[in-house]
PDB file of C-alpha atoms and ligand atoms in Angstrom:
ATOM      1  CA  UNK A   1    -184.772  16.911 -11.716  1.00 36.00           C
ATOM      2  CA  UNK A   2    -184.401  13.286 -10.708  1.00 42.00           C
ATOM      3  CA  UNK A   3    -182.378  14.216  -7.621  1.00 51.00           C
ATOM      4  CA  UNK A   4    -182.350  17.294  -5.425  1.00 61.00           C
ATOM      5  CA  UNK A   5    -179.471  19.734  -5.836  1.00 59.00           C
ATOM      6  CA  UNK A   6    -178.039  18.643  -2.515  1.00 58.00           C
ATOM      7  CA  UNK A   7    -178.067  14.917  -3.186  1.00 56.00           C
ATOM      8  CA  UNK A   8    -176.650  15.018  -6.703  1.00 57.00           C
ATOM      9  CA  UNK A   9    -173.611  16.855  -5.353  1.00 57.00           C
ATOM     10  CA  UNK A  10    -173.386  14.682  -2.255  1.00 54.00           C
ATOM     11  CA  UNK A  11    -172.555  11.845  -4.664  1.00 54.00           C
ATOM     12  CA  UNK A  12    -170.084  13.847  -6.701  1.00 57.00           C
ATOM     13  CA  UNK A  13    -168.237  15.359  -3.731  1.00 52.00           C
ATOM     14  CA  UNK A  14    -164.544  16.030  -4.125  1.00 52.00           C
ATOM     15  CA  UNK A  15    -164.286  14.363  -7.576  1.00 62.00           C
ATOM     16  CA  UNK A  16    -165.737  17.652  -8.847  1.00 68.00           C
ATOM     17  CA  UNK A  17    -162.430  19.492  -8.598  1.00 68.00           C
ATOM     18  CA  UNK A  18    -160.805  17.178 -11.141  1.00 71.00           C
ATOM     19  CA  UNK A  19    -163.043  18.918 -13.735  1.00 78.00           C
ATOM     20  CA  UNK A  20    -161.248  22.177 -13.049  1.00 82.00           C
ATOM     21  CA  UNK A  21    -158.108  20.996 -14.852  1.00 83.00           C
ATOM     22  CA  UNK A  22    -159.577  20.815 -18.360  1.00 88.00           C
ATOM     23  CA  UNK A  23    -158.750  23.764 -20.686  1.00 92.00           C
ATOM     24  CA  UNK A  24    -162.369  24.998 -20.775  1.00 91.00           C
ATOM     25  CA  UNK A  25    -162.405  25.208 -16.975  1.00 92.00           C
ATOM     26  CA  UNK A  26    -159.103  27.125 -16.998  1.00 95.00           C
ATOM     27  CA  UNK A  27    -160.664  29.506 -19.544  1.00 96.00           C
ATOM     28  CA  UNK A  28    -163.600  30.047 -17.188  1.00 96.00           C
ATOM     29  CA  UNK A  29    -161.237  30.664 -14.276  1.00 97.00           C
ATOM     30  CA  UNK A  30    -159.095  33.182 -16.206  1.00 98.00           C
ATOM     31  CA  UNK A  31    -162.166  35.073 -17.395  1.00 98.00           C
ATOM     32  CA  UNK A  32    -163.681  35.169 -13.923  1.00 98.00           C
ATOM     33  CA  UNK A  33    -160.411  36.412 -12.488  1.00 98.00           C
ATOM     34  CA  UNK A  34    -160.254  39.299 -14.987  1.00 98.00           C
ATOM     35  CA  UNK A  35    -163.872  40.285 -14.288  1.00 98.00           C
ATOM     36  CA  UNK A  36    -164.049  39.944 -10.499  1.00 98.00           C
ATOM     37  CA  UNK A  37    -160.627  41.197  -9.385  1.00 98.00           C
ATOM     38  CA  UNK A  38    -161.484  44.919  -9.727  1.00 97.00           C
ATOM     39  CA  UNK A  39    -164.422  44.424  -7.321  1.00 97.00           C
ATOM     40  CA  UNK A  40    -162.292  42.713  -4.669  1.00 96.00           C
ATOM     41  CA  UNK A  41    -160.566  45.934  -3.641  1.00 91.00           C
ATOM     42  CA  UNK A  42    -162.687  48.881  -2.520  1.00 91.00           C
ATOM     43  CA  UNK A  43    -161.919  52.511  -3.512  1.00 87.00           C
ATOM     44  CA  UNK A  44    -160.341  53.150  -0.080  1.00 87.00           C
ATOM     45  CA  UNK A  45    -158.033  50.179  -0.937  1.00 83.00           C
ATOM     46  CA  UNK A  46    -159.617  48.022   1.757  1.00 89.00           C
ATOM     47  CA  UNK A  47    -160.351  44.411   0.888  1.00 94.00           C
ATOM     48  CA  UNK A  48    -163.948  43.569  -0.033  1.00 96.00           C
ATOM     49  CA  UNK A  49    -166.148  41.107   1.835  1.00 96.00           C
ATOM     50  CA  UNK A  50    -167.304  38.320  -0.482  1.00 97.00           C
ATOM     51  CA  UNK A  51    -170.085  35.756  -0.320  1.00 97.00           C
ATOM     52  CA  UNK A  52    -169.459  32.741  -2.564  1.00 98.00           C
ATOM     53  CA  UNK A  53    -172.964  31.382  -3.076  1.00 98.00           C
ATOM     54  CA  UNK A  54    -173.086  27.729  -4.207  1.00 98.00           C
ATOM     55  CA  UNK A  55    -169.385  27.516  -3.343  1.00 97.00           C
ATOM     56  CA  UNK A  56    -169.124  23.748  -3.893  1.00 95.00           C
ATOM     57  CA  UNK A  57    -165.679  22.579  -2.797  1.00 94.00           C
ATOM     58  CA  UNK A  58    -164.623  26.199  -2.269  1.00 97.00           C
ATOM     59  CA  UNK A  59    -162.476  26.187  -5.400  1.00 96.00           C
ATOM     60  CA  UNK A  60    -163.219  29.834  -6.210  1.00 98.00           C
ATOM     61  CA  UNK A  61    -163.448  30.847  -2.525  1.00 98.00           C
ATOM     62  CA  UNK A  62    -159.777  29.886  -2.166  1.00 98.00           C
ATOM     63  CA  UNK A  63    -158.751  31.454  -5.475  1.00 98.00           C
ATOM     64  CA  UNK A  64    -160.358  34.796  -4.540  1.00 98.00           C
ATOM     65  CA  UNK A  65    -157.827  34.995  -1.703  1.00 97.00           C
ATOM     66  CA  UNK A  66    -154.989  34.547  -4.186  1.00 96.00           C
ATOM     67  CA  UNK A  67    -156.322  36.996  -6.764  1.00 97.00           C
ATOM     68  CA  UNK A  68    -156.646  39.923  -4.346  1.00 95.00           C
ATOM     69  CA  UNK A  69    -156.870  40.480  -0.609  1.00 92.00           C
ATOM     70  CA  UNK A  70    -160.578  40.351   0.236  1.00 94.00           C
ATOM     71  CA  UNK A  71    -161.366  41.108   3.883  1.00 94.00           C
ATOM     72  CA  UNK A  72    -163.281  37.853   4.172  1.00 94.00           C
ATOM     73  CA  UNK A  73    -164.813  35.122   2.055  1.00 96.00           C
ATOM     74  CA  UNK A  74    -167.883  33.186   3.231  1.00 96.00           C
ATOM     75  CA  UNK A  75    -168.864  30.163   1.140  1.00 97.00           C
ATOM     76  CA  UNK A  76    -172.414  28.804   1.261  1.00 97.00           C
ATOM     77  CA  UNK A  77    -173.572  25.560  -0.321  1.00 97.00           C
ATOM     78  CA  UNK A  78    -176.701  23.452  -0.025  1.00 96.00           C
ATOM     79  CA  UNK A  79    -174.706  20.210   0.112  1.00 94.00           C
ATOM     80  CA  UNK A  80    -173.126  19.323   3.483  1.00 94.00           C
ATOM     81  CA  UNK A  81    -170.725  17.032   1.597  1.00 91.00           C
ATOM     82  CA  UNK A  82    -169.490  19.957  -0.481  1.00 92.00           C
ATOM     83  CA  UNK A  83    -169.131  22.169   2.605  1.00 95.00           C
ATOM     84  CA  UNK A  84    -167.097  19.445   4.355  1.00 94.00           C
ATOM     85  CA  UNK A  85    -164.912  19.067   1.250  1.00 92.00           C
ATOM     86  CA  UNK A  86    -164.455  22.871   1.150  1.00 95.00           C
ATOM     87  CA  UNK A  87    -163.418  22.918   4.826  1.00 96.00           C
ATOM     88  CA  UNK A  88    -160.954  20.065   4.298  1.00 94.00           C
ATOM     89  CA  UNK A  89    -159.407  21.752   1.256  1.00 93.00           C
ATOM     90  CA  UNK A  90    -159.023  25.054   3.151  1.00 96.00           C
ATOM     91  CA  UNK A  91    -157.898  23.606   6.505  1.00 96.00           C
ATOM     92  CA  UNK A  92    -154.237  24.572   6.161  1.00 97.00           C
ATOM     93  CA  UNK A  93    -154.838  28.141   4.938  1.00 97.00           C
ATOM     94  CA  UNK A  94    -154.128  30.970   7.394  1.00 97.00           C
ATOM     95  CA  UNK A  95    -157.318  32.747   6.334  1.00 96.00           C
ATOM     96  CA  UNK A  96    -159.350  29.680   7.324  1.00 97.00           C
ATOM     97  CA  UNK A  97    -157.576  29.362  10.665  1.00 97.00           C
ATOM     98  CA  UNK A  98    -158.175  33.088  11.320  1.00 95.00           C
ATOM     99  CA  UNK A  99    -161.879  32.823  10.415  1.00 94.00           C
ATOM    100  CA  UNK A 100    -161.540  35.113   7.370  1.00 94.00           C
ATOM    101  CA  UNK A 101    -162.503  32.171   5.149  1.00 96.00           C
ATOM    102  CA  UNK A 102    -165.399  30.040   6.261  1.00 96.00           C
ATOM    103  CA  UNK A 103    -168.077  27.752   4.899  1.00 96.00           C
ATOM    104  CA  UNK A 104    -171.714  27.355   5.885  1.00 95.00           C
ATOM    105  CA  UNK A 105    -174.489  25.003   4.732  1.00 96.00           C
ATOM    106  CA  UNK A 106    -177.350  27.018   3.225  1.00 96.00           C
ATOM    107  CA  UNK A 107    -179.900  27.124   0.433  1.00 97.00           C
ATOM    108  CA  UNK A 108    -179.746  30.044  -2.022  1.00 97.00           C
ATOM    109  CA  UNK A 109    -183.461  29.667  -2.782  1.00 97.00           C
ATOM    110  CA  UNK A 110    -184.390  30.411   0.841  1.00 95.00           C
ATOM    111  CA  UNK A 111    -183.605  33.481   2.951  1.00 93.00           C
ATOM    112  CA  UNK A 112    -179.916  33.101   3.817  1.00 90.00           C
ATOM    113  CA  UNK A 113    -178.875  32.459   7.432  1.00 83.00           C
ATOM    114  CA  UNK A 114    -179.312  35.784   9.245  1.00 81.00           C
ATOM    115  CA  UNK A 115    -176.015  35.318  11.056  1.00 75.00           C
ATOM    116  CA  UNK A 116    -174.241  35.387   7.690  1.00 78.00           C
ATOM    117  CA  UNK A 117    -176.150  38.161   5.938  1.00 76.00           C
ATOM    118  CA  UNK A 118    -176.378  40.718   8.724  1.00 67.00           C
ATOM    119  CA  UNK A 119    -173.375  39.824  10.773  1.00 56.00           C
ATOM    120  CA  UNK A 120    -172.731  42.140  13.698  1.00 51.00           C
ATOM    121  CA  UNK A 121    -169.085  41.480  12.854  1.00 58.00           C
ATOM    122  CA  UNK A 122    -168.490  44.238  10.311  1.00 55.00           C
ATOM    123  CA  UNK A 123    -165.906  42.078   8.592  1.00 52.00           C
ATOM    124  CA  UNK A 124    -168.729  40.091   6.949  1.00 66.00           C
ATOM    125  CA  UNK A 125    -172.231  40.836   5.670  1.00 66.00           C
ATOM    126  CA  UNK A 126    -173.777  42.826   4.137  1.00 91.00           C
ATOM    127  CA  UNK A 127    -171.283  41.921   1.462  1.00 95.00           C
ATOM    128  CA  UNK A 128    -169.495  44.003  -1.158  1.00 96.00           C
ATOM    129  CA  UNK A 129    -169.538  41.156  -3.680  1.00 97.00           C
ATOM    130  CA  UNK A 130    -171.630  38.012  -4.150  1.00 98.00           C
ATOM    131  CA  UNK A 131    -170.147  35.415  -6.482  1.00 98.00           C
ATOM    132  CA  UNK A 132    -172.590  32.870  -7.908  1.00 98.00           C
ATOM    133  CA  UNK A 133    -170.492  30.484 -10.006  1.00 98.00           C
ATOM    134  CA  UNK A 134    -172.932  27.972 -11.545  1.00 97.00           C
ATOM    135  CA  UNK A 135    -175.778  28.859  -9.189  1.00 98.00           C
ATOM    136  CA  UNK A 136    -178.468  30.371 -11.440  1.00 98.00           C
ATOM    137  CA  UNK A 137    -178.562  27.194 -13.560  1.00 97.00           C
ATOM    138  CA  UNK A 138    -180.528  25.532 -10.725  1.00 97.00           C
ATOM    139  CA  UNK A 139    -183.513  27.826 -11.301  1.00 97.00           C
ATOM    140  CA  UNK A 140    -186.174  26.364 -13.639  1.00 95.00           C
ATOM    141  CA  UNK A 141    -188.012  29.670 -14.184  1.00 96.00           C
ATOM    142  CA  UNK A 142    -187.822  33.457 -13.897  1.00 97.00           C
ATOM    143  CA  UNK A 143    -189.779  33.236 -10.672  1.00 97.00           C
ATOM    144  CA  UNK A 144    -187.338  30.799  -9.038  1.00 97.00           C
ATOM    145  CA  UNK A 145    -184.333  32.765 -10.247  1.00 98.00           C
ATOM    146  CA  UNK A 146    -185.861  36.030  -8.985  1.00 98.00           C
ATOM    147  CA  UNK A 147    -186.060  34.336  -5.572  1.00 98.00           C
ATOM    148  CA  UNK A 148    -182.313  33.630  -5.727  1.00 98.00           C
ATOM    149  CA  UNK A 149    -181.633  37.220  -6.776  1.00 98.00           C
ATOM    150  CA  UNK A 150    -183.756  38.498  -3.876  1.00 98.00           C
ATOM    151  CA  UNK A 151    -181.463  36.575  -1.518  1.00 97.00           C
ATOM    152  CA  UNK A 152    -178.405  37.914  -3.334  1.00 97.00           C
ATOM    153  CA  UNK A 153    -179.774  41.455  -3.028  1.00 97.00           C
ATOM    154  CA  UNK A 154    -180.455  41.035   0.680  1.00 95.00           C
ATOM    155  CA  UNK A 155    -176.865  39.873   1.221  1.00 95.00           C
ATOM    156  CA  UNK A 156    -175.305  42.822  -0.694  1.00 96.00           C
ATOM    157  CA  UNK A 157    -174.730  46.371   0.492  1.00 95.00           C
ATOM    158  CA  UNK A 158    -176.216  49.088  -1.774  1.00 96.00           C
ATOM    159  CA  UNK A 159    -173.796  49.507  -4.691  1.00 96.00           C
ATOM    160  CA  UNK A 160    -172.385  45.992  -4.174  1.00 97.00           C
ATOM    161  CA  UNK A 161    -172.004  43.623  -7.117  1.00 98.00           C
ATOM    162  CA  UNK A 162    -173.220  40.183  -8.080  1.00 98.00           C
ATOM    163  CA  UNK A 163    -170.856  38.303 -10.395  1.00 98.00           C
ATOM    164  CA  UNK A 164    -172.378  35.155 -11.878  1.00 98.00           C
ATOM    165  CA  UNK A 165    -171.049  32.360 -14.033  1.00 98.00           C
ATOM    166  CA  UNK A 166    -174.007  31.085 -16.035  1.00 98.00           C
ATOM    167  CA  UNK A 167    -174.641  28.939 -19.081  1.00 96.00           C
ATOM    168  CA  UNK A 168    -174.004  30.900 -22.319  1.00 96.00           C
ATOM    169  CA  UNK A 169    -176.512  33.802 -22.455  1.00 97.00           C
ATOM    170  CA  UNK A 170    -177.998  32.802 -25.818  1.00 94.00           C
ATOM    171  CA  UNK A 171    -180.339  35.229 -27.557  1.00 83.00           C
ATOM    172  CA  UNK A 172    -181.670  32.359 -29.653  1.00 94.00           C
ATOM    173  CA  UNK A 173    -181.576  29.470 -27.198  1.00 95.00           C
ATOM    174  CA  UNK A 174    -183.598  27.156 -29.468  1.00 94.00           C
ATOM    175  CA  UNK A 175    -180.928  27.406 -32.198  1.00 94.00           C
ATOM    176  CA  UNK A 176    -178.203  26.945 -29.554  1.00 93.00           C
ATOM    177  CA  UNK A 177    -179.937  23.821 -28.191  1.00 93.00           C
ATOM    178  CA  UNK A 178    -180.591  22.450 -31.703  1.00 93.00           C
ATOM    179  CA  UNK A 179    -176.909  22.850 -32.587  1.00 92.00           C
ATOM    180  CA  UNK A 180    -175.935  20.735 -29.577  1.00 90.00           C
ATOM    181  CA  UNK A 181    -177.782  17.747 -31.046  1.00 88.00           C
ATOM    182  CA  UNK A 182    -175.732  17.788 -34.304  1.00 90.00           C
ATOM    183  CA  UNK A 183    -172.694  15.571 -35.063  1.00 86.00           C
ATOM    184  CA  UNK A 184    -170.572  18.758 -35.352  1.00 85.00           C
ATOM    185  CA  UNK A 185    -171.511  19.704 -31.808  1.00 86.00           C
ATOM    186  CA  UNK A 186    -170.889  16.196 -30.507  1.00 81.00           C
ATOM    187  CA  UNK A 187    -167.367  16.353 -31.985  1.00 81.00           C
ATOM    188  CA  UNK A 188    -166.797  19.810 -30.514  1.00 82.00           C
ATOM    189  CA  UNK A 189    -167.952  18.673 -27.092  1.00 81.00           C
ATOM    190  CA  UNK A 190    -165.764  15.541 -27.141  1.00 78.00           C
ATOM    191  CA  UNK A 191    -162.812  17.862 -27.676  1.00 80.00           C
ATOM    192  CA  UNK A 192    -163.826  19.965 -24.667  1.00 82.00           C
ATOM    193  CA  UNK A 193    -164.322  16.897 -22.466  1.00 81.00           C
ATOM    194  CA  UNK A 194    -167.794  18.015 -21.354  1.00 84.00           C
ATOM    195  CA  UNK A 195    -171.034  17.295 -23.180  1.00 85.00           C
ATOM    196  CA  UNK A 196    -174.401  18.974 -22.760  1.00 90.00           C
ATOM    197  CA  UNK A 197    -177.712  17.362 -23.660  1.00 91.00           C
ATOM    198  CA  UNK A 198    -180.722  19.660 -24.084  1.00 94.00           C
ATOM    199  CA  UNK A 199    -183.530  17.435 -22.875  1.00 92.00           C
ATOM    200  CA  UNK A 200    -186.997  17.161 -24.344  1.00 84.00           C
ATOM    201  CA  UNK A 201    -189.478  18.616 -23.600  1.00 83.00           C
ATOM    202  CA  UNK A 202    -188.277  22.185 -22.899  1.00 85.00           C
ATOM    203  CA  UNK A 203    -189.318  23.537 -19.494  1.00 91.00           C
ATOM    204  CA  UNK A 204    -193.086  24.037 -19.334  1.00 86.00           C
ATOM    205  CA  UNK A 205    -192.858  27.821 -18.987  1.00 87.00           C
ATOM    206  CA  UNK A 206    -191.135  28.009 -22.410  1.00 92.00           C
ATOM    207  CA  UNK A 207    -188.274  29.870 -20.708  1.00 96.00           C
ATOM    208  CA  UNK A 208    -185.579  27.368 -21.662  1.00 97.00           C
ATOM    209  CA  UNK A 209    -184.312  23.806 -21.320  1.00 96.00           C
ATOM    210  CA  UNK A 210    -183.611  21.125 -18.806  1.00 96.00           C
ATOM    211  CA  UNK A 211    -180.001  20.033 -19.428  1.00 95.00           C
ATOM    212  CA  UNK A 212    -177.741  17.132 -18.517  1.00 93.00           C
ATOM    213  CA  UNK A 213    -174.033  17.968 -18.295  1.00 90.00           C
ATOM    214  CA  UNK A 214    -171.550  15.099 -18.442  1.00 87.00           C
ATOM    215  CA  UNK A 215    -167.852  15.592 -17.786  1.00 82.00           C
ATOM    216  CA  UNK A 216    -165.869  12.712 -19.243  1.00 76.00           C
ATOM    217  CA  UNK A 217    -163.275  12.463 -16.500  1.00 72.00           C
ATOM    218  CA  UNK A 218    -160.938   9.572 -15.702  1.00 68.00           C
ATOM    219  CA  UNK A 219    -161.689   7.257 -13.968  1.00 67.00           C
ATOM    220  CA  UNK A 220    -165.288   8.405 -13.328  1.00 72.00           C
ATOM    221  CA  UNK A 221    -167.757  10.314 -15.456  1.00 78.00           C
ATOM    222  CA  UNK A 222    -169.435  13.133 -13.586  1.00 81.00           C
ATOM    223  CA  UNK A 223    -172.964  13.960 -14.615  1.00 85.00           C
ATOM    224  CA  UNK A 224    -175.403  16.498 -13.255  1.00 86.00           C
ATOM    225  CA  UNK A 225    -178.648  18.108 -14.277  1.00 92.00           C
ATOM    226  CA  UNK A 226    -179.756  21.699 -14.374  1.00 93.00           C
ATOM    227  CA  UNK A 227    -181.417  24.387 -16.504  1.00 97.00           C
ATOM    228  CA  UNK A 228    -180.377  26.644 -19.352  1.00 97.00           C
ATOM    229  CA  UNK A 229    -182.828  29.532 -19.681  1.00 97.00           C
ATOM    230  CA  UNK A 230    -183.117  32.310 -22.240  1.00 97.00           C
ATOM    231  CA  UNK A 231    -180.841  35.292 -21.820  1.00 97.00           C
ATOM    232  CA  UNK A 232    -183.663  37.689 -20.940  1.00 97.00           C
ATOM    233  CA  UNK A 233    -184.724  35.387 -18.063  1.00 98.00           C
ATOM    234  CA  UNK A 234    -181.451  36.095 -16.200  1.00 98.00           C
ATOM    235  CA  UNK A 235    -181.926  39.816 -16.792  1.00 98.00           C
ATOM    236  CA  UNK A 236    -185.616  39.928 -15.818  1.00 98.00           C
ATOM    237  CA  UNK A 237    -184.979  37.777 -12.738  1.00 98.00           C
ATOM    238  CA  UNK A 238    -182.211  40.109 -11.532  1.00 98.00           C
ATOM    239  CA  UNK A 239    -184.557  43.109 -11.815  1.00 98.00           C
ATOM    240  CA  UNK A 240    -187.454  41.291 -10.158  1.00 98.00           C
ATOM    241  CA  UNK A 241    -185.156  40.202  -7.342  1.00 98.00           C
ATOM    242  CA  UNK A 242    -184.283  43.823  -6.581  1.00 98.00           C
ATOM    243  CA  UNK A 243    -180.963  44.216  -8.402  1.00 98.00           C
ATOM    244  CA  UNK A 244    -181.587  47.628  -9.955  1.00 97.00           C
ATOM    245  CA  UNK A 245    -178.090  48.847 -10.907  1.00 98.00           C
ATOM    246  CA  UNK A 246    -176.070  48.374 -14.091  1.00 98.00           C
ATOM    247  CA  UNK A 247    -176.328  44.898 -15.634  1.00 98.00           C
ATOM    248  CA  UNK A 248    -173.777  43.633 -18.143  1.00 98.00           C
ATOM    249  CA  UNK A 249    -172.596  40.419 -19.789  1.00 98.00           C
ATOM    250  CA  UNK A 250    -168.826  40.226 -20.140  1.00 98.00           C
ATOM    251  CA  UNK A 251    -167.359  39.012 -23.419  1.00 96.00           C
ATOM    252  CA  UNK A 252    -165.558  35.684 -22.979  1.00 96.00           C
ATOM    253  CA  UNK A 253    -161.875  36.242 -23.797  1.00 97.00           C
ATOM    254  CA  UNK A 254    -160.087  33.409 -25.608  1.00 97.00           C
ATOM    255  CA  UNK A 255    -156.308  33.017 -25.923  1.00 97.00           C
ATOM    256  CA  UNK A 256    -155.062  35.394 -28.632  1.00 96.00           C
ATOM    257  CA  UNK A 257    -152.476  33.174 -30.291  1.00 97.00           C
ATOM    258  CA  UNK A 258    -150.768  29.792 -30.358  1.00 97.00           C
ATOM    259  CA  UNK A 259    -148.150  30.806 -27.769  1.00 97.00           C
ATOM    260  CA  UNK A 260    -150.718  32.025 -25.239  1.00 97.00           C
ATOM    261  CA  UNK A 261    -152.876  28.959 -25.819  1.00 97.00           C
ATOM    262  CA  UNK A 262    -149.964  26.531 -25.322  1.00 97.00           C
ATOM    263  CA  UNK A 263    -148.547  28.423 -22.358  1.00 97.00           C
ATOM    264  CA  UNK A 264    -151.778  29.019 -20.416  1.00 96.00           C
ATOM    265  CA  UNK A 265    -153.906  26.043 -21.499  1.00 95.00           C
ATOM    266  CA  UNK A 266    -151.529  23.358 -22.776  1.00 94.00           C
ATOM    267  CA  UNK A 267    -153.396  23.100 -26.105  1.00 95.00           C
ATOM    268  CA  UNK A 268    -152.954  24.563 -29.605  1.00 96.00           C
ATOM    269  CA  UNK A 269    -155.039  27.519 -30.754  1.00 96.00           C
ATOM    270  CA  UNK A 270    -157.185  25.262 -33.002  1.00 94.00           C
ATOM    271  CA  UNK A 271    -158.611  23.721 -29.811  1.00 93.00           C
ATOM    272  CA  UNK A 272    -160.798  26.810 -29.323  1.00 93.00           C
ATOM    273  CA  UNK A 273    -162.559  26.588 -32.685  1.00 90.00           C
ATOM    274  CA  UNK A 274    -166.302  27.173 -32.191  1.00 87.00           C
ATOM    275  CA  UNK A 275    -165.745  28.590 -28.727  1.00 90.00           C
ATOM    276  CA  UNK A 276    -166.107  32.219 -29.743  1.00 89.00           C
ATOM    277  CA  UNK A 277    -169.664  31.659 -31.040  1.00 87.00           C
ATOM    278  CA  UNK A 278    -170.569  29.067 -28.421  1.00 88.00           C
ATOM    279  CA  UNK A 279    -168.602  29.504 -25.198  1.00 91.00           C
ATOM    280  CA  UNK A 280    -169.883  27.084 -22.560  1.00 90.00           C
ATOM    281  CA  UNK A 281    -170.378  29.874 -20.043  1.00 95.00           C
ATOM    282  CA  UNK A 282    -171.258  33.512 -19.630  1.00 97.00           C
ATOM    283  CA  UNK A 283    -170.305  36.001 -16.939  1.00 98.00           C
ATOM    284  CA  UNK A 284    -172.902  38.480 -15.776  1.00 98.00           C
ATOM    285  CA  UNK A 285    -172.249  41.425 -13.490  1.00 98.00           C
ATOM    286  CA  UNK A 286    -175.143  43.214 -11.790  1.00 98.00           C
ATOM    287  CA  UNK A 287    -174.919  46.094  -9.367  1.00 98.00           C
ATOM    288  CA  UNK A 288    -177.427  46.344  -6.526  1.00 98.00           C
TER     289      UNK A 288
HETATM  290  C1  SAM B 301    -171.512  23.147 -10.435  1.00 54.63           C
HETATM  291  S1  SAM B 301    -171.261  23.327  -8.707  1.00 54.63           S
HETATM  292  C2  SAM B 301    -170.342  24.847  -8.639  1.00 54.63           C
HETATM  293  C3  SAM B 301    -169.448  24.973  -7.427  1.00 54.63           C
HETATM  294  C4  SAM B 301    -168.558  26.195  -7.419  1.00 54.63           C
HETATM  295  N1  SAM B 301    -169.316  27.430  -7.422  1.00 54.63           N
HETATM  296  C5  SAM B 301    -167.629  26.156  -8.595  1.00 54.63           C
HETATM  297  O1  SAM B 301    -167.855  26.863  -9.578  1.00 54.63           O
HETATM  298  O2  SAM B 301    -166.660  25.395  -8.525  1.00 54.63           O
HETATM  299  C6  SAM B 301    -172.809  23.809  -8.168  1.00 54.63           C
HETATM  300  C7  SAM B 301    -172.973  23.869  -6.663  1.00 54.63           C
HETATM  301  O3  SAM B 301    -174.221  24.474  -6.392  1.00 54.63           O
HETATM  302  C8  SAM B 301    -174.724  23.912  -5.205  1.00 54.63           C
HETATM  303  N2  SAM B 301    -176.140  24.265  -5.156  1.00 54.63           N
HETATM  304  C9  SAM B 301    -177.139  23.810  -5.954  1.00 54.63           C
HETATM  305  N3  SAM B 301    -178.311  24.365  -5.593  1.00 54.63           N
HETATM  306  C10 SAM B 301    -178.040  25.189  -4.545  1.00 54.63           C
HETATM  307  C11 SAM B 301    -178.835  26.020  -3.705  1.00 54.63           C
HETATM  308  N4  SAM B 301    -180.149  26.125  -3.885  1.00 54.63           N
HETATM  309  N5  SAM B 301    -178.231  26.714  -2.727  1.00 54.63           N
HETATM  310  C12 SAM B 301    -176.901  26.606  -2.510  1.00 54.63           C
HETATM  311  N6  SAM B 301    -176.101  25.824  -3.257  1.00 54.63           N
HETATM  312  C13 SAM B 301    -176.652  25.127  -4.259  1.00 54.63           C
HETATM  313  C14 SAM B 301    -174.403  22.437  -5.373  1.00 54.63           C
HETATM  314  O4  SAM B 301    -174.447  21.745  -4.145  1.00 54.63           O
HETATM  315  C15 SAM B 301    -173.002  22.514  -5.974  1.00 54.63           C
HETATM  316  O5  SAM B 301    -172.006  22.466  -4.988  1.00 54.63           O
END
């Protein structure tokens, strides 16, 4: 990477949330909501405690509070700029004022701050749920990703769940990457407003690709770099990191018809062509 994870986001800062308005981002949000909501309420109907790892501007941290009634949400991000933006965006919320929503600077590749993970305040860690929305794409290898999963595992109670938004879990990542270099893919990506370049050479371990993501926003383009690794890397890394429970990839659900597409996404159903075979994201759920 030309810049560290922290500094590339320090530059992007709050402009990042403008990306959340494009239909593909709304699709991601709706899918995450459907997957994570059942984990936000515990069997005794108490609210879950949630760690939002790589929380960025706290976009999902705030939404979690709308989707259900978690007991608390703690957001951690490596970028102080992102944490400040998250605090600003949450400042008027009651949950933030009451301390049930808070943000901390921290690095998911290092042991997490002890005060967060093993809080003596039972309202927080160890957590029932860890959300990692676009976190694992910063790991260049199984080994690095296993380190992140070890930190996830240490933050979760036994039986707790990790929910991750990742790049598409491609079985044949070489074919997936090759497709992205074709004119058909370029046209598809222009429609989605976000383009992905699979950079040469692939990562040295052979586990996947270095990628550059560019979101063509007005007035500024946002561009950042990360990694897209083979599907089995995510699975092996979770196991190596100590996540031994059920592991599943959720199927990305697209709008069913023209009406749903217009109503929920503001675009016709033809917009989603190609998305079923090549959604830009995957959602993995792993139990500790
Ligand atoms: C693409 S953004 C996603 C933000 C948020 N989860 C969302 O989906 O809106 C990725 C975030 O990961 C953070 N990040 C990258 N590496 C990290 C690390 N090692 N530990 C914690 N956060 C990290 C970046 O600072 C950035 O805010």
